[in-house]
Short mmCIF file of C-alpha atoms and ligand atoms in Angstrom, two decimals:
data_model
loop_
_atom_site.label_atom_id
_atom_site.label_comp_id
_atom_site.label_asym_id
_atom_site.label_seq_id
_atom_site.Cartn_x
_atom_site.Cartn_y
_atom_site.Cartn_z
CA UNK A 74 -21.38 12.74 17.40
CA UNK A 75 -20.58 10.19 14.79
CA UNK A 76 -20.18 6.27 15.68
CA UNK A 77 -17.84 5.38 13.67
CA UNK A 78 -15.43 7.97 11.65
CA UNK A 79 -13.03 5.98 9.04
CA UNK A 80 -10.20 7.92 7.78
CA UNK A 81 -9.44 7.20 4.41
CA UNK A 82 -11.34 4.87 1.43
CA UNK A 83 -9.23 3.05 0.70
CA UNK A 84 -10.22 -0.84 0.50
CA UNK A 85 -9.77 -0.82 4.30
CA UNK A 86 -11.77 2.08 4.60
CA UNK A 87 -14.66 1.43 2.57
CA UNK A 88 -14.89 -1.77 3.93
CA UNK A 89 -14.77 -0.94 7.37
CA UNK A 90 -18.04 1.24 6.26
CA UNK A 91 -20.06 -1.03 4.60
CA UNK A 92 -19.33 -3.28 7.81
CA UNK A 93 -20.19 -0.59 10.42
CA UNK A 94 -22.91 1.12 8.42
CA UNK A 95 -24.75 -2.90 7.86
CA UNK A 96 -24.65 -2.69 11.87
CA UNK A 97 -26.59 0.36 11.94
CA UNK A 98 -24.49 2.67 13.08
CA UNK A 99 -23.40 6.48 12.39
CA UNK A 100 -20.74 6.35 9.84
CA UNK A 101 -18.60 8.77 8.47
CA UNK A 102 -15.77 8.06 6.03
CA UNK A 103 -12.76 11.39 5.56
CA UNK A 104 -11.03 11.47 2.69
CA UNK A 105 -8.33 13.37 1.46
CA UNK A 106 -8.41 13.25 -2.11
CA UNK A 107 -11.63 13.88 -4.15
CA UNK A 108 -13.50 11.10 -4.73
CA UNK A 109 -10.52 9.34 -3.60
CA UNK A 110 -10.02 5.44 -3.87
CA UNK A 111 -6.95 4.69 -2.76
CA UNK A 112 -3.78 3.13 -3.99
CA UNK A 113 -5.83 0.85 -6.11
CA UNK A 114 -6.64 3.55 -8.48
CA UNK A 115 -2.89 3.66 -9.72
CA UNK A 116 -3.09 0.12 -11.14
CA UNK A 117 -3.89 -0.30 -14.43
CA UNK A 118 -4.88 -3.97 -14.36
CA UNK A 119 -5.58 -5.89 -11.38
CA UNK A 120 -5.40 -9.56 -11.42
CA UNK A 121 -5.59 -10.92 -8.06
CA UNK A 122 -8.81 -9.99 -6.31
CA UNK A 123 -10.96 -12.40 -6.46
CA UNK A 124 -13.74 -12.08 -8.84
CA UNK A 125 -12.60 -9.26 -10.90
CA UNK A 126 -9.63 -10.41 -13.05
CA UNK A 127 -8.53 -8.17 -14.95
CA UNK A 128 -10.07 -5.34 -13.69
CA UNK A 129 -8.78 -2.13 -13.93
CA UNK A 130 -7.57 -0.40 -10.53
CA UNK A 131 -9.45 2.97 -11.08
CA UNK A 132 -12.77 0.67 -12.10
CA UNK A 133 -12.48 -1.48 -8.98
CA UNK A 134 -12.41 1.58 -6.80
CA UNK A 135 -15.20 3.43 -8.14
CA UNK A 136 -17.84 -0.54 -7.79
CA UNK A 137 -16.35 -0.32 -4.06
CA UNK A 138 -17.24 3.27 -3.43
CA UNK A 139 -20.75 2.80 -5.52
CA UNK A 140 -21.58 -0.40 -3.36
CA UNK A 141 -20.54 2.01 -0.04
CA UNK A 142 -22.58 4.83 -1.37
CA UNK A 143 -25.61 2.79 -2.20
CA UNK A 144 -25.85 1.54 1.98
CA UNK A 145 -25.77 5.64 2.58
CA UNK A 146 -22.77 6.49 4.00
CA UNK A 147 -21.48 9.39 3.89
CA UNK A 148 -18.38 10.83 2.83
CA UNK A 149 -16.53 14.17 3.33
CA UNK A 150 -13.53 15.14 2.09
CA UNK A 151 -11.20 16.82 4.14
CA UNK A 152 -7.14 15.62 5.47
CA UNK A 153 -7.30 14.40 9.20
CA UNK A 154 -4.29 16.27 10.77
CA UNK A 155 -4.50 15.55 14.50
CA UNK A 156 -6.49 13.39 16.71
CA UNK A 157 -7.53 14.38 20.77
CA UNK A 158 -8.65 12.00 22.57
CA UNK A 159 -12.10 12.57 24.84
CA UNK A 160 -14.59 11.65 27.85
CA UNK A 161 -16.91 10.49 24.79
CA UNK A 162 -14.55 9.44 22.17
CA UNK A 163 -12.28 11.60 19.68
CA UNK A 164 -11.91 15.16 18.14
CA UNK A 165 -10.48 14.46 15.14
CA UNK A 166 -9.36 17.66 13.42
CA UNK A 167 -9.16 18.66 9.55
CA UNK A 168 -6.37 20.59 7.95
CA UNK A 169 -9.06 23.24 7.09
CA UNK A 170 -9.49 23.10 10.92
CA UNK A 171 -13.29 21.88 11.23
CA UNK A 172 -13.25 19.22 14.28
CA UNK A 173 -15.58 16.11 13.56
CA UNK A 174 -16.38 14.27 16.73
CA UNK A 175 -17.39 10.35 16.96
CA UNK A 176 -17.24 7.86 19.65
CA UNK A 177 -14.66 5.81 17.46
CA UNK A 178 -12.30 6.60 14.95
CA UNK A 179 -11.19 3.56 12.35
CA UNK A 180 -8.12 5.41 10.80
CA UNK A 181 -7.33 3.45 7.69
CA UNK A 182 -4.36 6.30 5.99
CA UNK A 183 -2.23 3.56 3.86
CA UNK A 184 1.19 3.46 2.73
CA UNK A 185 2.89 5.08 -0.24
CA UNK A 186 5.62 3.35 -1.85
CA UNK A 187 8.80 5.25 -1.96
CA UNK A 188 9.61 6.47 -5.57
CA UNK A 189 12.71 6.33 -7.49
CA UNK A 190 13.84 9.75 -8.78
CA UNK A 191 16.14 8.89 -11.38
CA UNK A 192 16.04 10.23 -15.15
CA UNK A 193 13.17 8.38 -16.78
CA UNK A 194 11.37 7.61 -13.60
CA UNK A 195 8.48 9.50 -13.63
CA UNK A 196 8.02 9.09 -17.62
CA UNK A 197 8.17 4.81 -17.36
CA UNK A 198 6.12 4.95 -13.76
CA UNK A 199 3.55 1.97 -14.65
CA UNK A 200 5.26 1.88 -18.43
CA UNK A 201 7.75 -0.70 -17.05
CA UNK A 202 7.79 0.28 -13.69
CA UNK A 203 6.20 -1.14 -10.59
CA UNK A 204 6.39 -1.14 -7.17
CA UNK A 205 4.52 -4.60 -6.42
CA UNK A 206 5.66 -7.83 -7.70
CA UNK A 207 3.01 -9.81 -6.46
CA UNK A 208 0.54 -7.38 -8.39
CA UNK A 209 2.22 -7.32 -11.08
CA UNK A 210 5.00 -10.09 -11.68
CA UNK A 211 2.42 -12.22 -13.99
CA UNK A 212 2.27 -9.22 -16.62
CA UNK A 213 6.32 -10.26 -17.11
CA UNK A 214 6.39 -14.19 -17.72
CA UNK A 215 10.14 -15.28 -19.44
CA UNK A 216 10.92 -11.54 -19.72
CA UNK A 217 14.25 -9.78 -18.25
CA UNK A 218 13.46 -7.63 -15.13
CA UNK A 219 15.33 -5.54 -12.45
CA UNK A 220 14.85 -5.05 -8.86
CA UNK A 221 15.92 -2.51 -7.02
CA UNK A 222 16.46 -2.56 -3.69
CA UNK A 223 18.55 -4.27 -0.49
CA UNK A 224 15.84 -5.40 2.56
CA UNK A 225 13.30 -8.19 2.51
CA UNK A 226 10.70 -6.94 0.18
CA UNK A 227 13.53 -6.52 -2.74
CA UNK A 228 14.76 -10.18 -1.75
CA UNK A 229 11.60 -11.66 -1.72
CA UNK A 230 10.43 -9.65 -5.25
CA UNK A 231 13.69 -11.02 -6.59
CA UNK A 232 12.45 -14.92 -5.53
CA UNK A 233 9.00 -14.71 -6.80
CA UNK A 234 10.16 -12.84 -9.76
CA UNK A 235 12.36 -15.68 -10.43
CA UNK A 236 9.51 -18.59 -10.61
CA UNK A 237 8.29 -16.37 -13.18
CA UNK A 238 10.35 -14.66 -15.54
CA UNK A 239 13.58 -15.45 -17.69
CA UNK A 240 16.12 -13.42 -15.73
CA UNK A 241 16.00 -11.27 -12.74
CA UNK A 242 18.94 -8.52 -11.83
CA UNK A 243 18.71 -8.07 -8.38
CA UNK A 244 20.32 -4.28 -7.76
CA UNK A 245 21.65 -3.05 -4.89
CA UNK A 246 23.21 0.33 -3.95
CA UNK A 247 25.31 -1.73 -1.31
CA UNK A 248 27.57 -4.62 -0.75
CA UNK A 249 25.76 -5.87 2.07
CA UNK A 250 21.98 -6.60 2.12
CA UNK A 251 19.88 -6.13 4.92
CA UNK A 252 17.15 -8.85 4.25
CA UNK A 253 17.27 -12.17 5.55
CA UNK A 254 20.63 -14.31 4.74
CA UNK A 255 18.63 -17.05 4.13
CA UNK A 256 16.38 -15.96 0.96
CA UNK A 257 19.75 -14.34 0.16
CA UNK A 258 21.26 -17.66 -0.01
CA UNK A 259 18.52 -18.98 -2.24
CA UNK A 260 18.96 -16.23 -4.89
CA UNK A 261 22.78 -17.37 -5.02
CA UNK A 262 21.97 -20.56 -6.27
CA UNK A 263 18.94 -19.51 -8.65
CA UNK A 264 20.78 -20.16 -12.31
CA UNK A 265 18.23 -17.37 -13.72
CA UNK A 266 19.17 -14.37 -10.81
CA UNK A 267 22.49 -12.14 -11.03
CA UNK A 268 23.06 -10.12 -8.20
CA UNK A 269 24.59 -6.56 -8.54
CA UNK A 270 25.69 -5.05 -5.67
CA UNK A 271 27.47 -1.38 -5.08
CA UNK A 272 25.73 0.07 -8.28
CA UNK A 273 23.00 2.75 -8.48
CA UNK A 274 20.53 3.45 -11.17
CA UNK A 275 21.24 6.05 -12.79
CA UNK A 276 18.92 6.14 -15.75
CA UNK A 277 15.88 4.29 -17.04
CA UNK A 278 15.19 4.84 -20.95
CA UNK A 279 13.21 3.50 -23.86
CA UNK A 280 10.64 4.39 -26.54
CA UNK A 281 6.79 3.97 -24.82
CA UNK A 282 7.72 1.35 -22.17
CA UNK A 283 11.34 1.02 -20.29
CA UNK A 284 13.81 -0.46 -22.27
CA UNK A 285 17.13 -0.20 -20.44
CA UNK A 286 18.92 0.61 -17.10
CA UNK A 287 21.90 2.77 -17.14
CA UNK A 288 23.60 2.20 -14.20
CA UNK A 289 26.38 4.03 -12.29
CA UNK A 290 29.12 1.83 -12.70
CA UNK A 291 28.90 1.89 -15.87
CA UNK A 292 26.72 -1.12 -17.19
CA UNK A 293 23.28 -1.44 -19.31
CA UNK A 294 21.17 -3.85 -18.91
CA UNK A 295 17.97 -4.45 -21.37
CA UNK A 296 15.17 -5.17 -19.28
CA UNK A 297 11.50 -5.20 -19.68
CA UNK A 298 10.00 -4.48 -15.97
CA UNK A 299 11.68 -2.81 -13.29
CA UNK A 300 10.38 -3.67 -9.89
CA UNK A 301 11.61 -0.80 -7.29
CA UNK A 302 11.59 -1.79 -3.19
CA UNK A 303 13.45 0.62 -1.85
CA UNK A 304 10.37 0.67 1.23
CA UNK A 305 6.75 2.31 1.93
CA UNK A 306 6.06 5.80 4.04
CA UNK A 307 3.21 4.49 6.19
CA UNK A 308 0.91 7.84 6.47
CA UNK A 309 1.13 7.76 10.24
CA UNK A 310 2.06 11.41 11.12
CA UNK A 311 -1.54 12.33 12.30
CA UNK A 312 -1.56 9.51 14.98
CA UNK A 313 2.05 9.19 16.19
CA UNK A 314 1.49 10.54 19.21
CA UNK A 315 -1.30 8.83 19.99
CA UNK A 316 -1.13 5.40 18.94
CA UNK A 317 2.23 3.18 19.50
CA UNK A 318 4.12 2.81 16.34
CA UNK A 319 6.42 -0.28 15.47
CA UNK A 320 10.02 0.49 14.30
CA UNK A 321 9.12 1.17 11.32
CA UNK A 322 6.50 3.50 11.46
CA UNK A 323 3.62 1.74 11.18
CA UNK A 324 0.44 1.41 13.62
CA UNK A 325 0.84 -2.49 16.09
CA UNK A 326 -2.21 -3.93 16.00
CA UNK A 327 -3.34 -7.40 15.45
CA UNK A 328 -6.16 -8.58 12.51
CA UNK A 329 -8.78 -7.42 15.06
CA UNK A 330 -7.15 -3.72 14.58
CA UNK A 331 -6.86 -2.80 18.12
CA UNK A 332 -4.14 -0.20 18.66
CA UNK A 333 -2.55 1.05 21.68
CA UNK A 334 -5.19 3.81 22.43
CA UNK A 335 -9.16 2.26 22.89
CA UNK A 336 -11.57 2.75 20.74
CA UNK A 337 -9.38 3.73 18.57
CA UNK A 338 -8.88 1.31 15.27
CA UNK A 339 -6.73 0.91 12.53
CA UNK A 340 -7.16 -1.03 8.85
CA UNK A 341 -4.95 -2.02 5.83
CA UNK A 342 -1.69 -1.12 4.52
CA UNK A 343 -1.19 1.48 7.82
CA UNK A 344 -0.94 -1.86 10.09
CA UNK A 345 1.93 -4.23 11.30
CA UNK A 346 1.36 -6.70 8.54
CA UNK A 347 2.80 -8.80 6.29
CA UNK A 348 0.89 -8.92 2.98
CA UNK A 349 -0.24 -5.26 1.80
CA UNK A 350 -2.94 -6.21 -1.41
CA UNK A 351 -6.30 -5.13 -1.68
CA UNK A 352 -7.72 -7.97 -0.40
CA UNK A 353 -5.97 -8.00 2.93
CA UNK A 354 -6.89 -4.28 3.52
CA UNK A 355 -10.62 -5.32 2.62
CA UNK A 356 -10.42 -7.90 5.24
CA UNK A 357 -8.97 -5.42 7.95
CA UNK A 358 -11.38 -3.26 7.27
CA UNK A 359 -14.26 -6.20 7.95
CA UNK A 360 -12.22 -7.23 11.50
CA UNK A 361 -11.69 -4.02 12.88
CA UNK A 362 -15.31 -2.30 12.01
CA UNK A 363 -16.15 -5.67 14.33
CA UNK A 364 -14.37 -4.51 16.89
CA UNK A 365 -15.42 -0.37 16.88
CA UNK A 366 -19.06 -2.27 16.85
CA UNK A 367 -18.33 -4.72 20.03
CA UNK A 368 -16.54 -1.49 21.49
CA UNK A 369 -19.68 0.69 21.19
CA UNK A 370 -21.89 -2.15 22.33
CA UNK A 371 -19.96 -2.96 25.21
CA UNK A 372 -19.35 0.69 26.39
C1 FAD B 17 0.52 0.92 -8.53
C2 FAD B 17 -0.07 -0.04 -7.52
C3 FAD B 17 -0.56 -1.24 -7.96
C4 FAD B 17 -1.12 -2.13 -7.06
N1 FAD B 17 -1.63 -3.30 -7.54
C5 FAD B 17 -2.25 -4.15 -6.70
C6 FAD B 17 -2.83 -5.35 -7.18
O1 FAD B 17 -2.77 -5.66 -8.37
N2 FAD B 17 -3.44 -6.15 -6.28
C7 FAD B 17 -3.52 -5.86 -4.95
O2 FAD B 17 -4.14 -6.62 -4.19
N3 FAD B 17 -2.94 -4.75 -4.45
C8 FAD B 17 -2.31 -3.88 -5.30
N4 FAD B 17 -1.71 -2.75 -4.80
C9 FAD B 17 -1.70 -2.54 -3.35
C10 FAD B 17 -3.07 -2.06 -2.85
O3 FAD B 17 -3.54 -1.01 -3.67
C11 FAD B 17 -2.97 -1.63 -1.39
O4 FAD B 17 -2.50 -2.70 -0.60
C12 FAD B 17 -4.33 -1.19 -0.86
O5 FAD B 17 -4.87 -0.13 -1.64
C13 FAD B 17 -4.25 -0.72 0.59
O6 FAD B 17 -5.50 -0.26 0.97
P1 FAD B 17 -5.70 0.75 2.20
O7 FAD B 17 -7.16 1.01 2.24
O8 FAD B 17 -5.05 0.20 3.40
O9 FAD B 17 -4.89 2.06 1.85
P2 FAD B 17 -4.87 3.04 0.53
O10 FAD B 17 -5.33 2.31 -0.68
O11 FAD B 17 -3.50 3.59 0.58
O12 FAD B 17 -5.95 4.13 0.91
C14 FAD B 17 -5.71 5.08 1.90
C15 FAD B 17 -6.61 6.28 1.64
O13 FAD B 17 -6.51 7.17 2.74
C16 FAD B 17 -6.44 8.51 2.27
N5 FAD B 17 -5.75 9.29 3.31
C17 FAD B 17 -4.45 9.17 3.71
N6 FAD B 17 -4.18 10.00 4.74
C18 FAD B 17 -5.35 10.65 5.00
C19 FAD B 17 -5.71 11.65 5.95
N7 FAD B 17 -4.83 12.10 6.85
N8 FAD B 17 -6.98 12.13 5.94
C20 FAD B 17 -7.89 11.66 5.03
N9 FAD B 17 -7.60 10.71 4.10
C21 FAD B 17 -6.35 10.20 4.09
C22 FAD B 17 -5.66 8.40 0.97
O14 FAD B 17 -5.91 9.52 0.13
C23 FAD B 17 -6.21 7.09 0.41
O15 FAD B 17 -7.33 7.30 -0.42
C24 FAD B 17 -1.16 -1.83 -5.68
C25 FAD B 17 -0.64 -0.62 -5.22
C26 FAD B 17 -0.11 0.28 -6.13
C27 FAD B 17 0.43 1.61 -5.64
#
């Protein structure tokens, strides 16, 4: 019977462990992928953590898990595909079917970004494209970008995007957006932001990096970055019937990572939040291995 399992190392998850594990307890950390890291590892340059500018994703991950490893947790790698809840805590079961039992479970699964599948996708994925302005804007000062995308993360890409590089096309496949009127309204009047509605990518090409953006009605537009938001898949399938979800599909809990179901805890890009980076997935992962250690203390 473990104290503490953590689904997932992520950030969130590997620093839910080095919190739990510092307050002596059992800790066990599940991951899917070998050696896995999380998202972090896709990023070739990170410049916003603090500390480590200019670090490379893949790098980052591998000090987190070395500083994890070196407390002595352990790790086991294996996809958590249901969850039961108990008289003593949770049987959490494996999708090679071994059942790990522990008195709390931190589940800390992420979010993928949703992909564009277009011609020249896959071949200009982090060679132009990106799916995170605020990671990346910075590496496309006075350049010509694209976003793609109609709800409130392409909006607000668009806005930040426009403090920061020459021109932005803001693309969407409709004429109406579903993000907030108001930031709307501010892209209007931004002299360096053209918005194209009712036109769908259709093609991204270029030599090494992407170059240009065919699109379906028609027009090409030379661009240097394209930023896609067309919304995350929060890995939440394991839990949705035992945790309450918000509308869209991600676990409600507050910093402290309480969920609807106790001593059960969730961390990082899987929450209600605002801001998914690294750093606010670290600091999830600090508040809610508080609260599985004030649940076990108190119980
Ligand atoms: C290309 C890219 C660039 C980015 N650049 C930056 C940046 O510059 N700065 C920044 O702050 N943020 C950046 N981000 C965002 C940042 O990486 C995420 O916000 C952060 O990694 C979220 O951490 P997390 O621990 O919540 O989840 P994740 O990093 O998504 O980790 C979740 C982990 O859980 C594992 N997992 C999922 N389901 C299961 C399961 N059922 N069983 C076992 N394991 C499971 C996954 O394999 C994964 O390892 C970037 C993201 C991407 C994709």
């Amino acid at each position: 019977m473990t104290d503490v399992l953590i689904i997932g190392s992520g950030p969130a998850g590997m620093t839910a462990a080095i919190y739990a594990k510092r307050a002596n307890l059992d800790v066990l950390v599940v991951e899917k992928e070998y050696e896995g890291t999380g998202q972090m590892a896709e990023s070739s340059r990170i410049d916003n953590y603090p500390g480590f500018y200019g670090s490379n994703g893949y790098e980052l991950g591998e000090k987190i898990r070395e500083h994890v490893e070196a407390l002595g947790v352990a790790f086991f790698e294996g996809e958590a595909v249901s969850f039961e809840k108990t008289a003593t805590g949770f049987k959490t079961t494996l999708e090679s079917s071994e059942v790990l039992e522990s008195k709390t479970v931190i589940y800390t699964a992420g979010a993928a970004h949703r992909k564009l599948t277009v011609l020249g996708s896959e071949k200009f994925d982090n060679r132009g494209i990106s799916y995170c302005a605020s990671c990346d804007g910075a590496f496309y000062q006075k350049r010509d970008v694209a976003v793609i995308g109609g709800g409130n993360s392409a909006l607000d890409d668009a806005l930040l995007l426009s403090e920061i590089c020459n021109k932005v096309y803001l693309i969407h496949r409709r004429a109406e957006f579903r993000g907030d009127a108001s930031i709307l309204e501010k892209l209007e009047q931004k002299e360096n932001v053209e918005i194209i509605r009712n036109a769908k990518v259709q093609e991204i090409v270029g030599e090494k990096k992407a170059e240009k953006l065919l699109l379906d009605t028609g027009v090409t537009l030379e661009i240097q970055g394209i930023f896609v938001a067309i919304g995350m898949i929060p890995q939440t399938e394991a839990v949705k019937d035992l945790v309450t979800l918000d509308e869209s599909g991600y676990i409600k809990a507050g910093e402290d990572g309480i969920t609807s179901e106790p001593g059960f805890f969730v961390a990082g890009d899987v929450r209600t939040k605002e801001l998914r980076q690294i750093i606010t997935a670290a600091a999830d992962g600090a508040n809610a291995a508080n609260s599985a250690i004030q649940y076990i203390i108190r119980k």
